[in-house]
GROMACS .gro file of C-alpha atoms in nm:
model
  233
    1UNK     CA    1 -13.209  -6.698  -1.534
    2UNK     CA    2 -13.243  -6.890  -1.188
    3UNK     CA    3 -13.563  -7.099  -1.386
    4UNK     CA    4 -13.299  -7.149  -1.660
    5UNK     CA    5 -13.062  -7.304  -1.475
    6UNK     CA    6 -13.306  -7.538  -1.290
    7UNK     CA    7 -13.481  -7.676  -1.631
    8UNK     CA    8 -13.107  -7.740  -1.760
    9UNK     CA    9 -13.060  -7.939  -1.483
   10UNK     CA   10 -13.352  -8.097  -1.489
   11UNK     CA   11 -13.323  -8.188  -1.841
   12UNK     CA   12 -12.973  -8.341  -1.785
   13UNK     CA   13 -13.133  -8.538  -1.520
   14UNK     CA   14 -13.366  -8.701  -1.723
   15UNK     CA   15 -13.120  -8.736  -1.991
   16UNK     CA   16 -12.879  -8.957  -1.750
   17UNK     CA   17 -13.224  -9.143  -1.680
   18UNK     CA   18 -13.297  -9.214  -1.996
   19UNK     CA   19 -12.961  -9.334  -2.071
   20UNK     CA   20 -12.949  -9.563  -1.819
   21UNK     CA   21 -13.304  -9.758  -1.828
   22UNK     CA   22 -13.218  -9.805  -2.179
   23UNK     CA   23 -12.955 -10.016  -2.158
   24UNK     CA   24 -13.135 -10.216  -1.904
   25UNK     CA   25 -13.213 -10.575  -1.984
   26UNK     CA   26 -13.520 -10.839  -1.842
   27UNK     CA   27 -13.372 -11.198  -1.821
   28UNK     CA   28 -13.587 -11.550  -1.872
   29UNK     CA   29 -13.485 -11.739  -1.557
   30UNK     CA   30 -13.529 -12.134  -1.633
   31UNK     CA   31 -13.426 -12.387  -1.409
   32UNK     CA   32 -13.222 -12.696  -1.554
   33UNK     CA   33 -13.147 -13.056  -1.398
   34UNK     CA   34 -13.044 -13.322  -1.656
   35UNK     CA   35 -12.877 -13.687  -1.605
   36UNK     CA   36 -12.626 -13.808  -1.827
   37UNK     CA   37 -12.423 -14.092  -1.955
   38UNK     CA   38 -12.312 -13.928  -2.255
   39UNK     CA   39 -12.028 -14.064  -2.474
   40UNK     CA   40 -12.074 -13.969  -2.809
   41UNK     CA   41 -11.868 -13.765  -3.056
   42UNK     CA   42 -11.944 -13.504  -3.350
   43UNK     CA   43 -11.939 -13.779  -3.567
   44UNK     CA   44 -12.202 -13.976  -3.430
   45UNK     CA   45 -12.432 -13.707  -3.356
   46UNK     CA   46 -12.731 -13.789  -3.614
   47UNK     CA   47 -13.058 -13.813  -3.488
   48UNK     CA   48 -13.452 -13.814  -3.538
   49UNK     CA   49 -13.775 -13.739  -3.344
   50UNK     CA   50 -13.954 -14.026  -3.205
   51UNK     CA   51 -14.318 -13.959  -3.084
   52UNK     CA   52 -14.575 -14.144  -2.988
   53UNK     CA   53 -14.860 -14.324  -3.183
   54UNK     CA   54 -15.086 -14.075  -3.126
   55UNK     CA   55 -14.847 -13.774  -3.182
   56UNK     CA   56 -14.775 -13.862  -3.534
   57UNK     CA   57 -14.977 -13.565  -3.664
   58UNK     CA   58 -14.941 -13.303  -3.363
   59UNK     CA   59 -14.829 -12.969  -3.534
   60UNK     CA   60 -14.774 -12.847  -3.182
   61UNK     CA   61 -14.530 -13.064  -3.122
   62UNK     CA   62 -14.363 -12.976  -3.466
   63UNK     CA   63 -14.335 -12.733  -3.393
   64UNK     CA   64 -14.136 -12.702  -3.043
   65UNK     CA   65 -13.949 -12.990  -3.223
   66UNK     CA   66 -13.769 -12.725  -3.457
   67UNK     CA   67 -13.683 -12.524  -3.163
   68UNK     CA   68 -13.506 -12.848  -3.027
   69UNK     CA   69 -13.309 -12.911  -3.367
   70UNK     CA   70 -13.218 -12.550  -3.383
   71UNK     CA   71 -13.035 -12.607  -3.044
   72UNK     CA   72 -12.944 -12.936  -3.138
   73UNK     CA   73 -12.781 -12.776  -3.449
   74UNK     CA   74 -12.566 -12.550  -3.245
   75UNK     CA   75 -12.395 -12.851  -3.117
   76UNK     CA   76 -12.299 -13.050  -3.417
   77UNK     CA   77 -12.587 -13.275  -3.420
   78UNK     CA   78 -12.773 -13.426  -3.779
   79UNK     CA   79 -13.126 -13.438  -3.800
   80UNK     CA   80 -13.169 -13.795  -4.072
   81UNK     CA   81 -13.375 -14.032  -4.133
   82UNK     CA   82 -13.489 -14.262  -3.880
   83UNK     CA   83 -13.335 -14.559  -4.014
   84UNK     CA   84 -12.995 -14.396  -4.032
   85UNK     CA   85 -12.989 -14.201  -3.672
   86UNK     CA   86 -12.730 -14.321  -3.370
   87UNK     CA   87 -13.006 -14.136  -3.141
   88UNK     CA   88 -13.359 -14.049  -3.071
   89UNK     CA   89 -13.482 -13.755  -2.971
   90UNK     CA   90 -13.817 -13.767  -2.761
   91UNK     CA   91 -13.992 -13.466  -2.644
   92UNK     CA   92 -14.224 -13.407  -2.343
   93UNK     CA   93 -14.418 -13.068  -2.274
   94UNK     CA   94 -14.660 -12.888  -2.072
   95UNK     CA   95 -14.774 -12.609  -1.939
   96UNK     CA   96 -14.998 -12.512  -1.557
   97UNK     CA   97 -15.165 -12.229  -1.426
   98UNK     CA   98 -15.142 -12.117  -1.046
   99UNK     CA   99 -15.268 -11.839  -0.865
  100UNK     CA  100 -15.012 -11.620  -0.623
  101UNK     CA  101 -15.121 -11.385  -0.381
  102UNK     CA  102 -14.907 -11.065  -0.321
  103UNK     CA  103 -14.926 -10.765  -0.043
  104UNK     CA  104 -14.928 -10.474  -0.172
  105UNK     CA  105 -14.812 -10.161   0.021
  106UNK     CA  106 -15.074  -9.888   0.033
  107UNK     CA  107 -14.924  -9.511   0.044
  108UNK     CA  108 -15.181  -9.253   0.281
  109UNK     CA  109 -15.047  -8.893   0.172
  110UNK     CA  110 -15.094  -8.654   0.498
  111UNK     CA  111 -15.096  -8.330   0.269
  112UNK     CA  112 -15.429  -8.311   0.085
  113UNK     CA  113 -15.334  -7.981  -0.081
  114UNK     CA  114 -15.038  -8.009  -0.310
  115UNK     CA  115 -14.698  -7.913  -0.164
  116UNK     CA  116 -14.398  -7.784  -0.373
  117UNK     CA  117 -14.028  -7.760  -0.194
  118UNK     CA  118 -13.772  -7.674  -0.363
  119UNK     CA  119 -13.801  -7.607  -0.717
  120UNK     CA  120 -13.854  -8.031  -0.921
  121UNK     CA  121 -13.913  -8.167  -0.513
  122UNK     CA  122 -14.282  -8.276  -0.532
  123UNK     CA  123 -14.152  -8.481  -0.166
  124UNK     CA  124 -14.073  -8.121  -0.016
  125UNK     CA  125 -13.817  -8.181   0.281
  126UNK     CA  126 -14.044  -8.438   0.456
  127UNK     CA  127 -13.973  -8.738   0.202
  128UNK     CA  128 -14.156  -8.962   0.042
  129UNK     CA  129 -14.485  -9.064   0.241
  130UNK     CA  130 -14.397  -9.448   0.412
  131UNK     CA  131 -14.685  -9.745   0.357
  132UNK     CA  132 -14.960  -9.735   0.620
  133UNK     CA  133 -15.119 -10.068   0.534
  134UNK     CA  134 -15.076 -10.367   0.280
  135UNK     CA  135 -15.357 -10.528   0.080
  136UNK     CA  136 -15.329 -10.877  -0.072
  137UNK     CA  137 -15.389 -10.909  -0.485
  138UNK     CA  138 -15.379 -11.205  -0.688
  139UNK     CA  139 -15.247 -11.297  -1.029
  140UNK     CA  140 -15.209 -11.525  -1.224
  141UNK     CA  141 -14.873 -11.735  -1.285
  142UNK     CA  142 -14.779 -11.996  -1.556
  143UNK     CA  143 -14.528 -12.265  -1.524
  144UNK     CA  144 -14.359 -12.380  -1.868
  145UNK     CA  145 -14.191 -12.724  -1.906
  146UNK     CA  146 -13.986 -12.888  -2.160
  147UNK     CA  147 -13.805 -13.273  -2.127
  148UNK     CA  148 -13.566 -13.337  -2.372
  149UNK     CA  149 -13.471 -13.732  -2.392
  150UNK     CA  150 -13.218 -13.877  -2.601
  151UNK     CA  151 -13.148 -14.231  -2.629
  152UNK     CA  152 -12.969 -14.492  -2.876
  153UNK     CA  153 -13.185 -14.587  -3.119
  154UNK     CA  154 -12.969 -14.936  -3.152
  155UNK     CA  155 -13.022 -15.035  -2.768
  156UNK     CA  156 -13.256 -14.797  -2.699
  157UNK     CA  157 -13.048 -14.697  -2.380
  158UNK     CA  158 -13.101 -14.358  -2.244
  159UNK     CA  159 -12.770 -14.119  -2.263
  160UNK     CA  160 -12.916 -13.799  -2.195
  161UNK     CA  161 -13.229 -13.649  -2.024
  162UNK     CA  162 -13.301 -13.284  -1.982
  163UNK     CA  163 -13.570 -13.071  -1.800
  164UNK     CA  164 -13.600 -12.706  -1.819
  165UNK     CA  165 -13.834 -12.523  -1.647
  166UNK     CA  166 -13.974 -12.146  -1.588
  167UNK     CA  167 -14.269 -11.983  -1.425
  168UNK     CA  168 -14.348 -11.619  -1.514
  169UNK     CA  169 -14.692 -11.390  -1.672
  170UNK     CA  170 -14.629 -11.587  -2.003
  171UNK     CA  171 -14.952 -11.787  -2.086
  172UNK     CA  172 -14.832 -11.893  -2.384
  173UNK     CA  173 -14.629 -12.203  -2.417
  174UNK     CA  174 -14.524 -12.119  -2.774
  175UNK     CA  175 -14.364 -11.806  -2.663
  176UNK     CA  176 -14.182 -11.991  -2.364
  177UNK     CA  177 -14.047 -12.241  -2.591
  178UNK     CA  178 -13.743 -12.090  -2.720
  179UNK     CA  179 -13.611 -12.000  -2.384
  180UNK     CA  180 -13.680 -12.369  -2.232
  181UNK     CA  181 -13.523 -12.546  -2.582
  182UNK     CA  182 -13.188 -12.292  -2.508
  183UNK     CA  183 -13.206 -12.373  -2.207
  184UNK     CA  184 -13.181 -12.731  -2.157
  185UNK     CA  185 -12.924 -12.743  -2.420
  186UNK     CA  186 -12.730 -12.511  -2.280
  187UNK     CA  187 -12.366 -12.607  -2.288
  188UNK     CA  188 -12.441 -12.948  -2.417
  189UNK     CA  189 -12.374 -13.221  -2.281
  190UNK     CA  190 -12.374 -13.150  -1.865
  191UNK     CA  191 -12.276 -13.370  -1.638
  192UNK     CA  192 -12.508 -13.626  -1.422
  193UNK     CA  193 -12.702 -13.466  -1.183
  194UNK     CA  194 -12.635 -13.105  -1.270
  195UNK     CA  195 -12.904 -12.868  -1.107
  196UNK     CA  196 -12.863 -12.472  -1.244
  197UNK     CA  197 -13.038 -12.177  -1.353
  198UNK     CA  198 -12.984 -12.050  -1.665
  199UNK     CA  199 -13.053 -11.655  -1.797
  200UNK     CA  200 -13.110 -11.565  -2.170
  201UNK     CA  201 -13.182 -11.159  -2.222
  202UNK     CA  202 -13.574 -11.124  -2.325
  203UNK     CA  203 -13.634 -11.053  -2.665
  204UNK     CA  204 -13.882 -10.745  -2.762
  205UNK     CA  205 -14.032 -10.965  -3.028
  206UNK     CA  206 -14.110 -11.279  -2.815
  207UNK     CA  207 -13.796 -11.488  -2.904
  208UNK     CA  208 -13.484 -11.568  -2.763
  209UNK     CA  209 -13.252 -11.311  -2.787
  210UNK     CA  210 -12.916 -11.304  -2.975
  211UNK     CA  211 -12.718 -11.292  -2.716
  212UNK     CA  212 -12.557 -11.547  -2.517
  213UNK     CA  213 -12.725 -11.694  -2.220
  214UNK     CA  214 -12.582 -11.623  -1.879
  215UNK     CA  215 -12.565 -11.993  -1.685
  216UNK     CA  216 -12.570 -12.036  -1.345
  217UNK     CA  217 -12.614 -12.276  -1.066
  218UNK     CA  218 -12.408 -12.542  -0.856
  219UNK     CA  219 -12.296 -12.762  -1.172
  220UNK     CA  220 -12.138 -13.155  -1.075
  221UNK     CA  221 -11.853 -13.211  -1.323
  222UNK     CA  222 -12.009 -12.973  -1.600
  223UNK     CA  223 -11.778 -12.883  -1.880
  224UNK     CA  224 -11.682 -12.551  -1.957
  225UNK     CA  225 -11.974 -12.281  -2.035
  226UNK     CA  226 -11.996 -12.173  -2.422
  227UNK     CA  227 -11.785 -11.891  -2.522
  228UNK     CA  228 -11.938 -11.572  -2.407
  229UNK     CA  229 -12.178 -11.732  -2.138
  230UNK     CA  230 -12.146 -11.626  -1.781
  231UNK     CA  231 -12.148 -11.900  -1.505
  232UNK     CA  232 -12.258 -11.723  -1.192
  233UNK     CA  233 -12.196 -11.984  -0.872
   0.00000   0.00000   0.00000
């Protein structure tokens, strides 16, 4: 019966656990700095890509250009024909490989022979065993980028430049794209000089997730956040 009572317990522990790791959510941190002299109005937001000469056929760029318009979308903007667009839209991409070195603690257990306090303690009343020494490892860490530039395609004046930017285990840039193109258009249009970090939940299946990103930072005349995003100062 005392056995009983213990696994119940036990089991409710785990339960509560369980619960509670579930509803637990990783974040994609990017940091965001753009410069703006933005003027423009829903009605005047039609656009197209400009690229370079020797982009003209660069199906990786196509691609992070459709994460762009999807953004862009969310914002009232018009992808058209060249000819007929108030903007351009340029885009400028990369991504860099570093190498980090981290100590790791190393745990020395005193006890060779297995010790059992009370009953579901595998610590016993002495506690967990503290680190004895640290050893260095290295991994591997990516930086993503994304620039966003959009200028009048009459003057050709610039109105709005954007740069997001993350570092993480990610090697792919494809996969970091749709966190970088939410990113930087984030609450479009910020203010000059506006330096923040921005949060979007991570999404099981490698996308951005559905819900809202959580902005933060030290934002210089920046409008209002989106409905449902969190500005943390």
């Amino acid at each position: 019966m005392k056995l009983n009572r213990w696994t119940r317990r036990a089991t409710l522990v785990l339960a509560a656990l369980t619960a509670l790791l579930s509803g637990c959510t990783t974040y994609v941190t990017t940091q965001v700095t753009a410069f703006s002299d933005w003027s423009g109005n829903d009605a005047s937001r039609t656009y197209a890509f400009t690229r370079a000469a020797d982009q003209q056929n660069n199906l990786e760029l196509t691609t992070y250009e459709r994460f762009v318009a999807n953004e862009l979308a969310t914002h009232a903007f018009r992808e058209v024909d060249k000819g007929q667009a108030r903007y351009l839209v340029g885009l400028s991409y990369g991504i860099r490989s570093d190498m980090v070195t981290v100590a790791q603690p190393v745990y020395y257990n005193p006890w060779p022979a297995p010790y059992w306090g009370r009953p579901f303690d595998p610590w016993g009343p002495w506690g967990a065993f503290p680190a004895t020494t640290y050893v260095n490892e290295t991994y591997p860490i990516f930086t993503h980028l994304l620039g966003v530039r959009i200028t009048e395609r009459a003057t050709g004046k610039e109105v709005y430049n954007v740069t997001a930017r993350n570092s993480g285990a990610e090697s792919s840039l494809v996969r970091a794209m749709p966190y970088l193109a939410r990113s930087a258009l984030a609450d479009f249009p910020l203010g000059n000089g506006v330096v923040r970090t921005v949060q979007i939940p991570l999404d099981k299946n490698g996308g951005a997730s559905n819900e809202m990103a959580a902005t933060g930072g030290a934002p210089a005349a920046a409008p209002a956040p989106a409905s449902g995003a969190k500005v943390v100062q």
